[in-house]
PDB file of C-alpha atoms in Angstrom:
ATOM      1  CA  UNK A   1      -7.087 -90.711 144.849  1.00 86.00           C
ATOM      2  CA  UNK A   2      -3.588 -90.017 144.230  1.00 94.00           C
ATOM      3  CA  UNK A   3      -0.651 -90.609 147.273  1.00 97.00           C
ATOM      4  CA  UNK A   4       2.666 -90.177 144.656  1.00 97.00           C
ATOM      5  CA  UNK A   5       5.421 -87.949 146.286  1.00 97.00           C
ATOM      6  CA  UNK A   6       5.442 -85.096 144.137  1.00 98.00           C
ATOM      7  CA  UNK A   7       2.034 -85.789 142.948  1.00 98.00           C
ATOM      8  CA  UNK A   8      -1.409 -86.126 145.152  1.00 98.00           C
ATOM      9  CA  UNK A   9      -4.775 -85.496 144.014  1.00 98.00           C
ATOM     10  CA  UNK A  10      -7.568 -85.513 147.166  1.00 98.00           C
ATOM     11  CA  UNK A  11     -11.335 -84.511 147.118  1.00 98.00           C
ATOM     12  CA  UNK A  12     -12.518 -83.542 150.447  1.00 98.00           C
ATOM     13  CA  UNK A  13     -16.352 -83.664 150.969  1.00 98.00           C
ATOM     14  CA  UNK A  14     -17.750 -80.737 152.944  1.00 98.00           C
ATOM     15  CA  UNK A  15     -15.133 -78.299 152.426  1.00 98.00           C
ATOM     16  CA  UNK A  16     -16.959 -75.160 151.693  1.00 98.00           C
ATOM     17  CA  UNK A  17     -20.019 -73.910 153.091  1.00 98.00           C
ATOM     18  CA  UNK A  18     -22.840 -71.741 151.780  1.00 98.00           C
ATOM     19  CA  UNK A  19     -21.982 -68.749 153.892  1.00 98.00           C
ATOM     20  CA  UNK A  20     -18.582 -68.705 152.049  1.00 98.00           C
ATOM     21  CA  UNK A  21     -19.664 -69.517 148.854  1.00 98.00           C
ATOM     22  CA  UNK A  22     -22.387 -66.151 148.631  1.00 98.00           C
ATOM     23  CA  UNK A  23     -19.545 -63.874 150.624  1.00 98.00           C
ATOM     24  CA  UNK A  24     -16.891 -64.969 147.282  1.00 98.00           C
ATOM     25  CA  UNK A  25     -20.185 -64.647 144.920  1.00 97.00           C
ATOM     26  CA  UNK A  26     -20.933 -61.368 146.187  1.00 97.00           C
ATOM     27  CA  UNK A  27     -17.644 -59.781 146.564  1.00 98.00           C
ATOM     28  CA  UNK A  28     -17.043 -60.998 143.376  1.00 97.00           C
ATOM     29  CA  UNK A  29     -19.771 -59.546 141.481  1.00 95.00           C
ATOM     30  CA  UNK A  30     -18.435 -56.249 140.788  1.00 95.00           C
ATOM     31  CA  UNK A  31     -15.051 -57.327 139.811  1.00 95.00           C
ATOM     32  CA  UNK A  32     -15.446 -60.368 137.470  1.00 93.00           C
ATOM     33  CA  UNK A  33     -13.968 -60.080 134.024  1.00 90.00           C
ATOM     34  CA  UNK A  34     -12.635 -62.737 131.319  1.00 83.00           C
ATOM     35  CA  UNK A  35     -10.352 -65.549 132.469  1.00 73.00           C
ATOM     36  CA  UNK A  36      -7.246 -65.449 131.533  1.00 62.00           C
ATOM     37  CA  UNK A  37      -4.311 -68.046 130.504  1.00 49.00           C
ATOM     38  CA  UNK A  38      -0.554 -68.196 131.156  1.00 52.00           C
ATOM     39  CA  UNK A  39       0.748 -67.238 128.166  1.00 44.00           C
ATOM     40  CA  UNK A  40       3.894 -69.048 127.886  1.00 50.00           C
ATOM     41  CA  UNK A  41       6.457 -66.114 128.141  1.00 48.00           C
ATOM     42  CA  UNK A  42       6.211 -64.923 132.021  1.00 46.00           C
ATOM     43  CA  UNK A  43       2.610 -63.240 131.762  1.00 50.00           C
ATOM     44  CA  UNK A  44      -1.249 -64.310 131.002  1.00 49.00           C
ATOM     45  CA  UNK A  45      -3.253 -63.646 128.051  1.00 49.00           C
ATOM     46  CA  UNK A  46      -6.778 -63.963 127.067  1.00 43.00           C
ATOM     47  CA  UNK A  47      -7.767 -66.875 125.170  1.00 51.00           C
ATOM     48  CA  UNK A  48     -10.562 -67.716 122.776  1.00 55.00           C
ATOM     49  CA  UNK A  49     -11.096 -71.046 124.015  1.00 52.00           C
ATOM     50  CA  UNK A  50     -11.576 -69.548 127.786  1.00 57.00           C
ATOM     51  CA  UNK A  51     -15.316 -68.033 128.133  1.00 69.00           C
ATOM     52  CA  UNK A  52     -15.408 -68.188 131.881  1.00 83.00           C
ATOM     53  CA  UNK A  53     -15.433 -64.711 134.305  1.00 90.00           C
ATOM     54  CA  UNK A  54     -13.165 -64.607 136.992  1.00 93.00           C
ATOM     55  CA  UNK A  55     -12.561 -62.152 140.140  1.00 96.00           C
ATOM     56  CA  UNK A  56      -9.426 -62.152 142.428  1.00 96.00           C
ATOM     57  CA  UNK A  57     -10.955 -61.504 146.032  1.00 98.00           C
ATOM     58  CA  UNK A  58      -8.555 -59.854 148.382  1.00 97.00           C
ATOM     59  CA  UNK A  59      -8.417 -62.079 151.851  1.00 98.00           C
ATOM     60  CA  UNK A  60      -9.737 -60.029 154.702  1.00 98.00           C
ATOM     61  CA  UNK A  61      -7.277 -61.245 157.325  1.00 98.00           C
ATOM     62  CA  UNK A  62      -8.003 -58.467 159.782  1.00 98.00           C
ATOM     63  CA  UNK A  63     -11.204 -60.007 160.230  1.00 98.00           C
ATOM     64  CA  UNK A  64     -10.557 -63.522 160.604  1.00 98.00           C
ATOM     65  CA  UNK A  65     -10.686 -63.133 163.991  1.00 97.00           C
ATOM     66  CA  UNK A  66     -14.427 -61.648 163.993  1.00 97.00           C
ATOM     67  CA  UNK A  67     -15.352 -64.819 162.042  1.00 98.00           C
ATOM     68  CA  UNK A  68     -15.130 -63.175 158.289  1.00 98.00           C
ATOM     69  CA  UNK A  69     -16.693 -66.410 156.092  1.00 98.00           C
ATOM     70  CA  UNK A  70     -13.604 -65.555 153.730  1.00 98.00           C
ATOM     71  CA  UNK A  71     -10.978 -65.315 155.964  1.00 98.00           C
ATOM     72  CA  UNK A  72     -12.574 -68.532 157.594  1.00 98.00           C
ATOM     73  CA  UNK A  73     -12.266 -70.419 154.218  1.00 98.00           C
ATOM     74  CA  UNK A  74      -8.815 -69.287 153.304  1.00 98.00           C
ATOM     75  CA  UNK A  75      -7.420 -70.618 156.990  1.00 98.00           C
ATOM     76  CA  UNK A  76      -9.324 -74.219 156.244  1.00 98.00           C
ATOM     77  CA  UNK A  77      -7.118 -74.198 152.858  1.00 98.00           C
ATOM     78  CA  UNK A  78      -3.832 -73.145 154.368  1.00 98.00           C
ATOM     79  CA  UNK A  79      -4.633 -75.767 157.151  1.00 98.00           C
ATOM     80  CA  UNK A  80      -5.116 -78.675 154.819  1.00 98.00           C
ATOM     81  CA  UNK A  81      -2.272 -77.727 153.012  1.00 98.00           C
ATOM     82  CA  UNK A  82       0.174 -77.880 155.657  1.00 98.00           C
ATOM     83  CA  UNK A  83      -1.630 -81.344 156.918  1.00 98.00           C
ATOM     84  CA  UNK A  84      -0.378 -82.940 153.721  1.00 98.00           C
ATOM     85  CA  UNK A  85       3.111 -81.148 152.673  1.00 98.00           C
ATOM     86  CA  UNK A  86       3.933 -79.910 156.399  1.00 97.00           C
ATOM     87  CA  UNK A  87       5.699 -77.237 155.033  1.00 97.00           C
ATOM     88  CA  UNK A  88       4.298 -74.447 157.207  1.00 96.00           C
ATOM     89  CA  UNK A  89       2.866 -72.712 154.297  1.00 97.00           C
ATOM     90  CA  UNK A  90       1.914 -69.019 155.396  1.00 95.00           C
ATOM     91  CA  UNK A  91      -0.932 -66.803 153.725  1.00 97.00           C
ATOM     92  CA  UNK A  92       1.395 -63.732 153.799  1.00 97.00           C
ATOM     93  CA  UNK A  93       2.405 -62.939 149.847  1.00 97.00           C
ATOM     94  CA  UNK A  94      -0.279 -65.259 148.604  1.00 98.00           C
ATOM     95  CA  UNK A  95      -2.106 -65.227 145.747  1.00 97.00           C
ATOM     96  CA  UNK A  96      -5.707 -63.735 146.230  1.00 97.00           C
ATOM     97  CA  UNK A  97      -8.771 -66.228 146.145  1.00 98.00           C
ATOM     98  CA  UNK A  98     -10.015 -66.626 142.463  1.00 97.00           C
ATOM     99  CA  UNK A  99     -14.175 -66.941 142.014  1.00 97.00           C
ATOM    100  CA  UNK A 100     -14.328 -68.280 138.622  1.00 95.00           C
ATOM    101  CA  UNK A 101     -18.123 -68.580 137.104  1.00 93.00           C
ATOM    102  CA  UNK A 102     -18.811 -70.497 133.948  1.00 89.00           C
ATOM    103  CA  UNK A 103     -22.209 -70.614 132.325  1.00 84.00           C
ATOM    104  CA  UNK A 104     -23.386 -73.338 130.280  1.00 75.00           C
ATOM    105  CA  UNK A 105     -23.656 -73.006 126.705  1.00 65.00           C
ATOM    106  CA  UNK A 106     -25.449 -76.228 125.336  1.00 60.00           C
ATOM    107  CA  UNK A 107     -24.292 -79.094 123.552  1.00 68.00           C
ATOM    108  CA  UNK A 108     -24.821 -77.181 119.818  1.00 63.00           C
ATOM    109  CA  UNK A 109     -22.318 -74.226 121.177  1.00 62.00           C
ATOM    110  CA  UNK A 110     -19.515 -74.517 118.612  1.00 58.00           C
ATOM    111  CA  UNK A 111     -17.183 -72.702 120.524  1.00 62.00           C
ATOM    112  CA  UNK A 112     -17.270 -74.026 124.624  1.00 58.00           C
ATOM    113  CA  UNK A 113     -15.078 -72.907 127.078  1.00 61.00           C
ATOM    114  CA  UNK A 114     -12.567 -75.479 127.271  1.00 63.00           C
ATOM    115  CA  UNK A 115      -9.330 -75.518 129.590  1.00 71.00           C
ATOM    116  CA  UNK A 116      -6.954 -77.002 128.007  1.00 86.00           C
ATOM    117  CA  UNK A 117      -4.548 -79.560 129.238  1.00 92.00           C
ATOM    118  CA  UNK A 118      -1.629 -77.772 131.464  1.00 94.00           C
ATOM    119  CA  UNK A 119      -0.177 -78.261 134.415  1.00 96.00           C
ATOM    120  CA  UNK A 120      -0.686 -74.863 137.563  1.00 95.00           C
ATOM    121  CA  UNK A 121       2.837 -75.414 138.246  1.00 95.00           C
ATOM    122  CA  UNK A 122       5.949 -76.810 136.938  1.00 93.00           C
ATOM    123  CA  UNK A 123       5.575 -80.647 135.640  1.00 95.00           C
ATOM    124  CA  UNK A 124       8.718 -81.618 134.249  1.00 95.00           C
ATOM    125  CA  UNK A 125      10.669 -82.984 137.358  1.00 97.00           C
ATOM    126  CA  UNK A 126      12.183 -80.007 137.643  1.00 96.00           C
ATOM    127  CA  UNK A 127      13.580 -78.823 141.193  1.00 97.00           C
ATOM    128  CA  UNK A 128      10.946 -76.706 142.739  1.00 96.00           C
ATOM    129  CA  UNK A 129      11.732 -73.380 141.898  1.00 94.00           C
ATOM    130  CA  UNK A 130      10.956 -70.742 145.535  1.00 94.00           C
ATOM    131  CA  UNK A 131       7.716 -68.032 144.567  1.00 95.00           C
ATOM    132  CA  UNK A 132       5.997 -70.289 142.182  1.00 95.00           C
ATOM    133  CA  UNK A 133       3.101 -72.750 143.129  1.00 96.00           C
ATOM    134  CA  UNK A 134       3.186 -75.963 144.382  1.00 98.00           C
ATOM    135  CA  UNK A 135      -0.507 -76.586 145.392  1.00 98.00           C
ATOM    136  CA  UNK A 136      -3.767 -76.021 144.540  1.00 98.00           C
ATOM    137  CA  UNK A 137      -7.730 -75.930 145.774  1.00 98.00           C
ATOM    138  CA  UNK A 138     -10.693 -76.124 143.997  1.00 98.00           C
ATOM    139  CA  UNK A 139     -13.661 -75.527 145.771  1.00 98.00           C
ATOM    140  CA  UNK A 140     -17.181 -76.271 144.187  1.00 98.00           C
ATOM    141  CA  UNK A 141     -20.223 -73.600 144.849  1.00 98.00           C
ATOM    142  CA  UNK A 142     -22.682 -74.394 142.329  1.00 97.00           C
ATOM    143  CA  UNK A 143     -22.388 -77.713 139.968  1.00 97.00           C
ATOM    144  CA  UNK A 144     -23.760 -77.896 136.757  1.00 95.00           C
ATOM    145  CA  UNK A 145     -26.465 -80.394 135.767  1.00 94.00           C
ATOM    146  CA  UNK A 146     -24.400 -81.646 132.715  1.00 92.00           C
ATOM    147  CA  UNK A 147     -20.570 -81.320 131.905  1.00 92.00           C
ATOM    148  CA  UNK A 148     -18.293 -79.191 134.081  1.00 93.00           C
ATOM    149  CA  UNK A 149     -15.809 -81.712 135.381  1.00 96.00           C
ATOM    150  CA  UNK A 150     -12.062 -81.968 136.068  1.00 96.00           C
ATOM    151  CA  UNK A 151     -10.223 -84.360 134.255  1.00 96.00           C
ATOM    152  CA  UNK A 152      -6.148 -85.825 134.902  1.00 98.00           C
ATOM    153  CA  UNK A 153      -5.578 -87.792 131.481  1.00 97.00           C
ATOM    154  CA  UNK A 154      -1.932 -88.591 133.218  1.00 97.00           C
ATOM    155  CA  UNK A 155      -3.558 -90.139 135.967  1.00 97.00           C
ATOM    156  CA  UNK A 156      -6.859 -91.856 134.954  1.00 97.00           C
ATOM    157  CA  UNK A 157      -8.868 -89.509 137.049  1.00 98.00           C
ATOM    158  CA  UNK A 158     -12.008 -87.724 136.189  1.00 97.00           C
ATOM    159  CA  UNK A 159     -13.642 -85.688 138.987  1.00 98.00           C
ATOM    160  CA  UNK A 160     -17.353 -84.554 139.080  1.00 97.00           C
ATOM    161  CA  UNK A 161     -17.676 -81.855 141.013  1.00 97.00           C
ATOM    162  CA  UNK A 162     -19.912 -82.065 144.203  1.00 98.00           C
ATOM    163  CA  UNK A 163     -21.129 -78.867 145.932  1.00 98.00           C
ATOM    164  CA  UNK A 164     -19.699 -78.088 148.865  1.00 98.00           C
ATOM    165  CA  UNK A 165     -16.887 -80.519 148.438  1.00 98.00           C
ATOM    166  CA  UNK A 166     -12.984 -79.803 146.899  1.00 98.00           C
ATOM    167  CA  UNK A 167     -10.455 -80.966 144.909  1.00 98.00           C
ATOM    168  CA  UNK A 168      -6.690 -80.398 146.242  1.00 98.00           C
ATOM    169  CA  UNK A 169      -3.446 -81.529 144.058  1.00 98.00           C
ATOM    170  CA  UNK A 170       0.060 -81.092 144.887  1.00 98.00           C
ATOM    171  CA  UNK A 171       2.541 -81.101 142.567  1.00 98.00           C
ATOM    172  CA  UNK A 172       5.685 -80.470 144.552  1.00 98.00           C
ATOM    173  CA  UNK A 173       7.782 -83.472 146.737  1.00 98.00           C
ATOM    174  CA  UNK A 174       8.324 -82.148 150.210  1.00 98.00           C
ATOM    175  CA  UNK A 175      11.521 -84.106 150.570  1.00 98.00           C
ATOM    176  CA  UNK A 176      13.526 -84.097 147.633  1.00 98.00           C
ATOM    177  CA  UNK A 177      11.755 -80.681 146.567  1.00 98.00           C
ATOM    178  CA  UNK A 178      10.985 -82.268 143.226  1.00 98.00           C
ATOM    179  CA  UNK A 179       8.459 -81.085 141.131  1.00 98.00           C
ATOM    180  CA  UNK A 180       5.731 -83.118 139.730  1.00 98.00           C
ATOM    181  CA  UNK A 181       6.519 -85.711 136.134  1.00 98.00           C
ATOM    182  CA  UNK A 182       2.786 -84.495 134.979  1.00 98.00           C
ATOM    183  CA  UNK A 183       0.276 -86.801 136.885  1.00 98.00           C
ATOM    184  CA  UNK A 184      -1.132 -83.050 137.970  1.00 98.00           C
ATOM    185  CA  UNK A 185      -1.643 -81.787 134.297  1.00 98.00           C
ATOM    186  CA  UNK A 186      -5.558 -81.543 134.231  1.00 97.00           C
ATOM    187  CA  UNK A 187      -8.217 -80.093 131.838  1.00 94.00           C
ATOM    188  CA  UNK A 188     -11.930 -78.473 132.269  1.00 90.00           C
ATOM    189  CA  UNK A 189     -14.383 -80.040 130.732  1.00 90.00           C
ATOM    190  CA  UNK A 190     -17.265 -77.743 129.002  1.00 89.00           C
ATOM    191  CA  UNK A 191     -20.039 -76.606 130.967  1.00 91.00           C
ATOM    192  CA  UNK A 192     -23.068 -78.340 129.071  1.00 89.00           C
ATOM    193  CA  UNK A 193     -25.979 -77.034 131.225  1.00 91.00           C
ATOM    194  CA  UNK A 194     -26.158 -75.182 133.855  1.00 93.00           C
ATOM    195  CA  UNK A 195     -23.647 -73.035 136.091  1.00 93.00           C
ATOM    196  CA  UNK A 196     -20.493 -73.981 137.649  1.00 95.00           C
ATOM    197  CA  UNK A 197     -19.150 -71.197 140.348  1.00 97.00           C
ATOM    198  CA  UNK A 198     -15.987 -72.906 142.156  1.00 97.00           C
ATOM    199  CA  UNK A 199     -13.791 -70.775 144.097  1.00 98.00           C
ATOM    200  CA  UNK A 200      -9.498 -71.147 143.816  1.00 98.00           C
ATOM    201  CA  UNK A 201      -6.668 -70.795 145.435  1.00 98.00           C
ATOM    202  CA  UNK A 202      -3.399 -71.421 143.800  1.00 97.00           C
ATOM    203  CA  UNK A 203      -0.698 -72.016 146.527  1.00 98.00           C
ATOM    204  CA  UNK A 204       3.238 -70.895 146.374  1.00 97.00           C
ATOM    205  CA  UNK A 205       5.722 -71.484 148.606  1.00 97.00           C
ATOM    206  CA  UNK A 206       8.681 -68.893 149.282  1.00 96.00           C
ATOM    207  CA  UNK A 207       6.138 -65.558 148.849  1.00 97.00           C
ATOM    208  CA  UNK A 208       5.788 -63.798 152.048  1.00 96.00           C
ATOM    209  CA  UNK A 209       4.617 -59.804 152.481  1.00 95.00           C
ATOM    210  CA  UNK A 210       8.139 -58.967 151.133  1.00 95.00           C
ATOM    211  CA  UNK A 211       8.217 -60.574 148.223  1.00 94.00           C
ATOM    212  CA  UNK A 212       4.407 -61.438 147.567  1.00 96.00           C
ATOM    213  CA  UNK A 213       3.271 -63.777 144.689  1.00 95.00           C
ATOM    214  CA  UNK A 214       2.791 -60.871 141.687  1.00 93.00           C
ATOM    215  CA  UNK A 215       6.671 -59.993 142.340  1.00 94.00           C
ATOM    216  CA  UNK A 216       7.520 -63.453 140.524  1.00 90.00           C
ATOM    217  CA  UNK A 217       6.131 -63.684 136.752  1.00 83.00           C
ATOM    218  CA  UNK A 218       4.629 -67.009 135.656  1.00 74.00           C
ATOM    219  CA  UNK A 219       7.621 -68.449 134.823  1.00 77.00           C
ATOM    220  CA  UNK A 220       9.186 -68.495 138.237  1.00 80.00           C
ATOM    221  CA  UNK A 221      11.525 -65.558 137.720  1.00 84.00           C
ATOM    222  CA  UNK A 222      11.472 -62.152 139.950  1.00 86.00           C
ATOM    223  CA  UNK A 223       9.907 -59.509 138.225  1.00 81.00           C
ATOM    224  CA  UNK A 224      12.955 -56.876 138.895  1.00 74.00           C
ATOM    225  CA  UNK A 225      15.632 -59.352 137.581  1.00 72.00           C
ATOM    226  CA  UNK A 226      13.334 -59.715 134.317  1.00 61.00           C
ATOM    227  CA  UNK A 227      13.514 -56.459 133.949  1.00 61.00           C
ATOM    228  CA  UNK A 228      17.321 -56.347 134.173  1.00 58.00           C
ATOM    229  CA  UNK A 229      18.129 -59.178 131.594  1.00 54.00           C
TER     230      UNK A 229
END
């Protein structure tokens, strides 16, 4: 849909299958609690205008070798990833997959959860700063009947999300090591009616089990030298 350097938007049809969709659901149901936002300064926050729950599911990499539908999924991403940047991308340090369930709320709901415009990674042309993201997967569950989709006002796309398919953006030029100029920034449409379960993973490169993703704040910067200034 998009092919720029720094900035590709895909949607792959058949990406997720129902197996892995009810393992996330149901490892996910004891752990889901408000979505949170970047906030701006290094951290996250809650938000009013975010009404979704969301659960961070640990990988199960010791089992991907028995099959695990999770650890099966999580390869696929890491996979497709490295098919399009060929940066050898590794799942040490990740982030953990993110089950994210919103619930619609009808058109009369004065307050729907709305995701802003924002970019999951630096959008300013900046050079690509090592820890911080420079990918991302969104993989649909359940669909709503009305509302739910993804749209990229930079880049004339909306996406309406199929279940079973995905939506992968880049935002990060694997030669120049550029960061994306903001064709990546995307928003979430309300959920009108119905539910919308999609399942995320945000991608970084430079994390590895040494320095994992949560030892870099949002901003890019290592926790410990935070600390220090």
């Amino acid at each position: 849909m998009i092919d720029r350097p720094a900035s590709k938007v895909h949607v792959v049809e058949n990406f997720i299958s129902e197996e892995e969709c009810k393992a996330m659901e149901e490892a996910a149901a004891p752990l889901l609690h408000k979505a949170t936002v970047a906030d701006g300064k290094g951290g996250s926050e809650f938000s009013e205008s975010r009404k979704a729950m969301q659960a961070g599911i640990k990988v199960p990499w010791d089992k991907e070798k028995e099959g695990h539908p999770i650890a099966t999924l999580s390869r696929r991403v890491y996979d497709y990833v490295n098919h399009v940047l060929d940066l050898d991308i590794q799942h040490n340090g990740q982030e953990d997959l993110m089950s994210i369930q919103y619930e619609g709320r009808g058109e009369n709901d004065t307050e729907p959860d709305r995701y802003m415009p924002h970019c999951d990674g630096d959008c300013t042309g900046l050079n690509f700063k090592s820890g911080t993201r420079m990918a991302t997967m969104v993989m649909y569950c359940e669909v709503p009947e009305r509302g739910g989709a993804t749209n990229f006002r930079n880049s004339g796309l909306h996406i309406v999300p199929k279940k079973g398919s995905a939506t992968f953006f880049s935002y990060i030029d694997p030669e120049s090591m550029k960061m994306d100029t903001g064709f990546t920034e995307h928003s979430g449409c309300p959920v009108l009616e119905g539910e919308k379960k999609i399942v995320t993973q945000w991608v970084r490169l430079g994390v590895d089990e040494e320095n994992p993703w949560h030892s870099f704040n949002t901003l890019g910067v290592k926790v410990s030298e935070a600390k220090e200034q």
